[in-house]
Short mmCIF file of C-alpha atoms in Angstrom, two decimals:
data_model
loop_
_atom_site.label_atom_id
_atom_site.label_comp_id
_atom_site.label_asym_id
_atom_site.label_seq_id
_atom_site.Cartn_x
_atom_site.Cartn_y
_atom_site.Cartn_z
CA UNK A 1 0.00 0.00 0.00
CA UNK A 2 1.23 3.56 -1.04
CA UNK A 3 2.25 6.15 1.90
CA UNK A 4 1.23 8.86 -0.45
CA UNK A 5 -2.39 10.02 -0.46
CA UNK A 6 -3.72 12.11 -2.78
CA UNK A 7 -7.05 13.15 -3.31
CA UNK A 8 -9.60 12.80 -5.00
CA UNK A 9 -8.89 10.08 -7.48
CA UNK A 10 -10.95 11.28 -9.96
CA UNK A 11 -11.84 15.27 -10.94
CA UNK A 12 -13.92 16.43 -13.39
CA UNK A 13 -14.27 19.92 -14.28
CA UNK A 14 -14.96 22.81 -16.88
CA UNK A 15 -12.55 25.22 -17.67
CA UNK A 16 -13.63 28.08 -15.60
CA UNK A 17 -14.22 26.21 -12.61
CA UNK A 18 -11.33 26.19 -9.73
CA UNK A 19 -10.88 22.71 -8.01
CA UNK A 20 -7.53 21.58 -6.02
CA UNK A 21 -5.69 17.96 -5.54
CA UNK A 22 -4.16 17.10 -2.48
CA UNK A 23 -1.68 14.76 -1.33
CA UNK A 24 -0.49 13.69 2.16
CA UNK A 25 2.82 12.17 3.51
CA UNK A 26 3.50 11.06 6.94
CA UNK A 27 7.05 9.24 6.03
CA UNK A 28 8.83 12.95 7.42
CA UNK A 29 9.98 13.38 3.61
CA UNK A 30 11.31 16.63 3.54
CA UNK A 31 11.03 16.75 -0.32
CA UNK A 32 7.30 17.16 -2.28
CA UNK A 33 6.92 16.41 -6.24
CA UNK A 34 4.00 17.26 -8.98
CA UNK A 35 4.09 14.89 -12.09
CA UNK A 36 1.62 15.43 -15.23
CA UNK A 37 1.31 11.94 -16.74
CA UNK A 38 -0.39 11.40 -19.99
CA UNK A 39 -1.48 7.98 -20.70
CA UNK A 40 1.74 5.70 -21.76
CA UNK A 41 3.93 8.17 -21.21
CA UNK A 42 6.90 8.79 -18.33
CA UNK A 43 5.53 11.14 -15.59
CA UNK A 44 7.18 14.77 -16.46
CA UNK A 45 8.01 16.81 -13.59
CA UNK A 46 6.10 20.07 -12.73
CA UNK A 47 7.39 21.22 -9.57
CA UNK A 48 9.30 20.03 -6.59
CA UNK A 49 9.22 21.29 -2.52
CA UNK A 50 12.30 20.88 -0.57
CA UNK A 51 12.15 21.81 2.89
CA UNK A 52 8.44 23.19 2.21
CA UNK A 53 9.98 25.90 -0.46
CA UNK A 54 9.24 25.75 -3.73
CA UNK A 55 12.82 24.49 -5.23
CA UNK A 56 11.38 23.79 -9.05
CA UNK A 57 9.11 25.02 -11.43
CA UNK A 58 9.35 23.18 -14.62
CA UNK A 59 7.97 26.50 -16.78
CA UNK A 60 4.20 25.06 -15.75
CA UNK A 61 1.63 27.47 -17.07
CA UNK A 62 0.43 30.01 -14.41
CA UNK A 63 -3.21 27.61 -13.81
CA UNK A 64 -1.54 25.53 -11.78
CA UNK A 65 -0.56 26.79 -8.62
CA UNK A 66 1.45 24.97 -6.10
CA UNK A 67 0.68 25.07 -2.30
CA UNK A 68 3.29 23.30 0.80
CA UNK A 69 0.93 24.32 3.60
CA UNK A 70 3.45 22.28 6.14
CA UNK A 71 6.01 19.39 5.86
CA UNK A 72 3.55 16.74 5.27
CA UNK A 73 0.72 18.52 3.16
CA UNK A 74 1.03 19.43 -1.10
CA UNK A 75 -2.00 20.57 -2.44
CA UNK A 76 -2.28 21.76 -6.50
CA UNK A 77 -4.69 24.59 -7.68
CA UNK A 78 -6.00 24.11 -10.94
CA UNK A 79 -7.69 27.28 -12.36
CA UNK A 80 -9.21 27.77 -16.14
CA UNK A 81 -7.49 24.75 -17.36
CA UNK A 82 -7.44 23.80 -21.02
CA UNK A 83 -8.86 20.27 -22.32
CA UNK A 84 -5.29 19.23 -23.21
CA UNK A 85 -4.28 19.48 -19.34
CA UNK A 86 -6.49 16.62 -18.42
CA UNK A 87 -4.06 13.69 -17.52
CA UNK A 88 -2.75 11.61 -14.44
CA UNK A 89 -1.38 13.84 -11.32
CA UNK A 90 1.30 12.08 -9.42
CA UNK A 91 2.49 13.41 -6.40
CA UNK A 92 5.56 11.55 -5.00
CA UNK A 93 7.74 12.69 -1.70
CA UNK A 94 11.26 11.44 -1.03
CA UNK A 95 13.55 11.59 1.79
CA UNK A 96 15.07 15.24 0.29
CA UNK A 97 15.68 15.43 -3.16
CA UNK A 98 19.16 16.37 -3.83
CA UNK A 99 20.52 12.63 -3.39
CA UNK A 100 19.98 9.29 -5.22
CA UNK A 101 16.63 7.96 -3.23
CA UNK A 102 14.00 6.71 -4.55
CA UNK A 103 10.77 8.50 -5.40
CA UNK A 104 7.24 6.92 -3.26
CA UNK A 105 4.33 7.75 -5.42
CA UNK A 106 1.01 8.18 -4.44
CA UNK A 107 -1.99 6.15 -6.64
CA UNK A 108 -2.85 9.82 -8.57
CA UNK A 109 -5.65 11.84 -9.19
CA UNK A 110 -7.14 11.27 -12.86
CA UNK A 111 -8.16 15.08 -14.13
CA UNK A 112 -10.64 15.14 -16.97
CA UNK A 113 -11.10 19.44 -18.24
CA UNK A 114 -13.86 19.34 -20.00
CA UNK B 1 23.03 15.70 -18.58
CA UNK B 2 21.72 12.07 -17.62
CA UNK B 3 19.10 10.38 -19.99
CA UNK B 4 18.09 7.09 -20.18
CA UNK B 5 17.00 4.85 -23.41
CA UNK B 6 14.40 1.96 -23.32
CA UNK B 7 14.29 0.28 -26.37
CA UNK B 8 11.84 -1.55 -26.23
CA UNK B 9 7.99 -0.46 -26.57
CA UNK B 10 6.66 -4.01 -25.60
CA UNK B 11 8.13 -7.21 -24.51
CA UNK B 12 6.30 -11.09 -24.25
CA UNK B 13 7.12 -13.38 -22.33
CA UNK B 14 5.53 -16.92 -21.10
CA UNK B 15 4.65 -17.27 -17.65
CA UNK B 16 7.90 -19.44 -16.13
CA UNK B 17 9.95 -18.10 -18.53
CA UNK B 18 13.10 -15.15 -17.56
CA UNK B 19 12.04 -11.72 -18.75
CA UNK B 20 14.81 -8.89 -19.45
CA UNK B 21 13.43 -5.32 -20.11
CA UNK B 22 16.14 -3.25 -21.41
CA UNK B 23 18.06 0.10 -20.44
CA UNK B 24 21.08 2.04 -21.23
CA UNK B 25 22.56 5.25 -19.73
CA UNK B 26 24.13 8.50 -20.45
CA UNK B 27 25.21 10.17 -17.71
CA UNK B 28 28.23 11.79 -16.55
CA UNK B 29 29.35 10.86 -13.28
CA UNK B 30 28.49 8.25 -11.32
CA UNK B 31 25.30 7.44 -12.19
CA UNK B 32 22.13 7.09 -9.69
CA UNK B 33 19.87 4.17 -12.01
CA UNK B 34 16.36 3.16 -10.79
CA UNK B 35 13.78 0.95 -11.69
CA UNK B 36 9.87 1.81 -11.21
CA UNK B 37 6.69 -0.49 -12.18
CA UNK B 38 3.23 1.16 -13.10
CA UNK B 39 0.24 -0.63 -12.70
CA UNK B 40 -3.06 0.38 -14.77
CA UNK B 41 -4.81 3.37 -13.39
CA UNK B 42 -1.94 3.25 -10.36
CA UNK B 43 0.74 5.35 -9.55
CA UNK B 44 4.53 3.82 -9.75
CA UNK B 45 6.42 2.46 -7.39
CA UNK B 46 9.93 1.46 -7.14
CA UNK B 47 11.42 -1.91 -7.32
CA UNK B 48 15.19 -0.57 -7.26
CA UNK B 49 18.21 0.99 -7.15
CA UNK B 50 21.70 1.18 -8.06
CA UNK B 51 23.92 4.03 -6.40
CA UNK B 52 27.11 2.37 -5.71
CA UNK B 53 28.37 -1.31 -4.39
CA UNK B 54 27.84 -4.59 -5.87
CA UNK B 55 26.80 -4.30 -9.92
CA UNK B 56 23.83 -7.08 -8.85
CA UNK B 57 20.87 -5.16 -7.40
CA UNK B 58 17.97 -6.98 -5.83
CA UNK B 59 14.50 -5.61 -5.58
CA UNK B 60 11.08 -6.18 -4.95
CA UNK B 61 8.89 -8.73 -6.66
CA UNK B 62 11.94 -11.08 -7.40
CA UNK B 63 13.33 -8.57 -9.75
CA UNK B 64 16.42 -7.93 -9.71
CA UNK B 65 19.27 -5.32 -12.25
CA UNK B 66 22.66 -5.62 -13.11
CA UNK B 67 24.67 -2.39 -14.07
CA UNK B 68 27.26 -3.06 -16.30
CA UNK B 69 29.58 0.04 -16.84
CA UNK B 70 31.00 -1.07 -19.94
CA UNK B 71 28.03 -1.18 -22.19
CA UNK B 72 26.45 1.01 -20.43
CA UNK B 73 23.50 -0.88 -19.23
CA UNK B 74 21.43 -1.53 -16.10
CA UNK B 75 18.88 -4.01 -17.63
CA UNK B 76 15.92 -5.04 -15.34
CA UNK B 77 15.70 -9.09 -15.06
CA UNK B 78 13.36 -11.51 -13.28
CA UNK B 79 14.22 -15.54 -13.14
CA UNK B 80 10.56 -16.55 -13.60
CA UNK B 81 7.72 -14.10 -15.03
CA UNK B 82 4.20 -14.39 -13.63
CA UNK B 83 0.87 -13.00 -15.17
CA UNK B 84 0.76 -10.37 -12.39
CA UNK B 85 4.32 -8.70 -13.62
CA UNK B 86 2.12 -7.48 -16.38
CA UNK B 87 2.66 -3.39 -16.22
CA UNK B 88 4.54 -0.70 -17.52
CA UNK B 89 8.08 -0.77 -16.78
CA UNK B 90 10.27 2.72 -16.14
CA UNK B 91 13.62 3.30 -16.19
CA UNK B 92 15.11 6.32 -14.79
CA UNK B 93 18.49 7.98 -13.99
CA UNK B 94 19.65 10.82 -11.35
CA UNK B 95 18.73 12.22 -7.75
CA UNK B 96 15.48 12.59 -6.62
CA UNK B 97 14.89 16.15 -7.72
CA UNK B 98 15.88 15.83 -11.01
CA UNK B 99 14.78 12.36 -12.05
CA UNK B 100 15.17 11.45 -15.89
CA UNK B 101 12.36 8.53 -16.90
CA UNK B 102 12.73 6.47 -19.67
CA UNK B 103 9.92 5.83 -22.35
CA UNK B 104 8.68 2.88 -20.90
CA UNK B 105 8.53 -0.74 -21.91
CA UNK B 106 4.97 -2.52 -21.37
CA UNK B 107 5.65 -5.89 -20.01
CA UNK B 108 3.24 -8.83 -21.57
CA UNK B 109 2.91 -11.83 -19.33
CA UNK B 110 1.00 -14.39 -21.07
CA UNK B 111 0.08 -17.66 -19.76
#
């Protein structure tokens, strides 16, 4: 069972409406990760937390907002999205994020912009 | 700059037979080389790592890597498939932060 939980597993929403993901970590990972995945693809990086401080921003458009409310918390504002943004959202935590350990994903949140 | 290569789209295998999913490195440095299985609908988890130490890696699942320096390889191998290894296999290179994934290679199982 994953150690990551992120909800809700499944969003639907139009493009004007403002929803948020969350995900939840209680492993004391001091590092926080968003991954877009589009179906068969590898997960691509959006942003990363270290030490609740936003550390990366892979150029993500300005509708998705990042959030590190504490150490254990990562929540993702989604606001006037665009049909193409619908994908998988991964959120992953590791240990800290400038060594070689291993990523622990949680099960995702399926978006659907309609 | 680290990248990694997966050749392979697909690969079948019989149940009881050894499966080998493929993957080669670029990276300068000592590389940091993982292995992560995705499930349908699931998110991916990791079945392991090389950093440094002994080329032969065990992981989860029975799976187990070997990196080989010279060619450049840390190829993902299993002694005996089983229906359930069916998924979508990622290989990926460098620290936590900056993670490079590989394609993928969608593992067949077939009885």
């Amino acid at each position: 069972d994953t150690e990551v939980t992120q909800t809700p597993k499944h969003l639907v929403m139009g493009m004007t409406n403002k929803k948020s993901l969350k995900c939840e970590q209680h492993m004391g990972h001091r590092a926080m990760y968003w991954y877009k995945q589009k179906a068969k693809k590898p997960p691509e990086l959006m942003f990363v937390y270290s030490y609740e401080k936003l550390s990366i921003n892979e150029s993500v458009p300005s509708r998705f907002s990042p959030e590190c409310p504490n150490s254990s918390l990562l929540n993702l504002h989604l606001h006037a999205l665009q049909p193409e943004d619908s994908a998988l959202y991964l959120c992953a935590s590791s240990q800290e994020g400038s060594k070689g350990g291993e990523l622990f994903f949680g099960e995702g949140s399926r978006l659907t912009v309609l | 700059a680290q990248s990694v290569a997966q050749p392979e789209d697909q690969v079948n295998v019989a149940e009881g037979n050894p499966l080998t999913v493929k993957c080669t490195y670029s990276v300068s440095g000592n590389p940091y080389l993982f292995w992560y299985v995705q499930y349908p609908n699931r998110g991916l988890q990791f079945l392991l790592k090389y950093i440094t130490g002994d080329n032969l890696v065990k992981g989860s699942y029975g799976f187990e890597a070997e990196f080989n320096k010279s060619q450049t390889s840390f190829h993902l191998k299993k002694p005996s498939a089983l229906v359930s290894d069916s998924a979508l296999y990622f290989c990926a290179s460098g620290t936590a932060s900056k993670l490079t994934f590989g394609t993928g290679t969608r593992l067949q199982v077939t009885l």
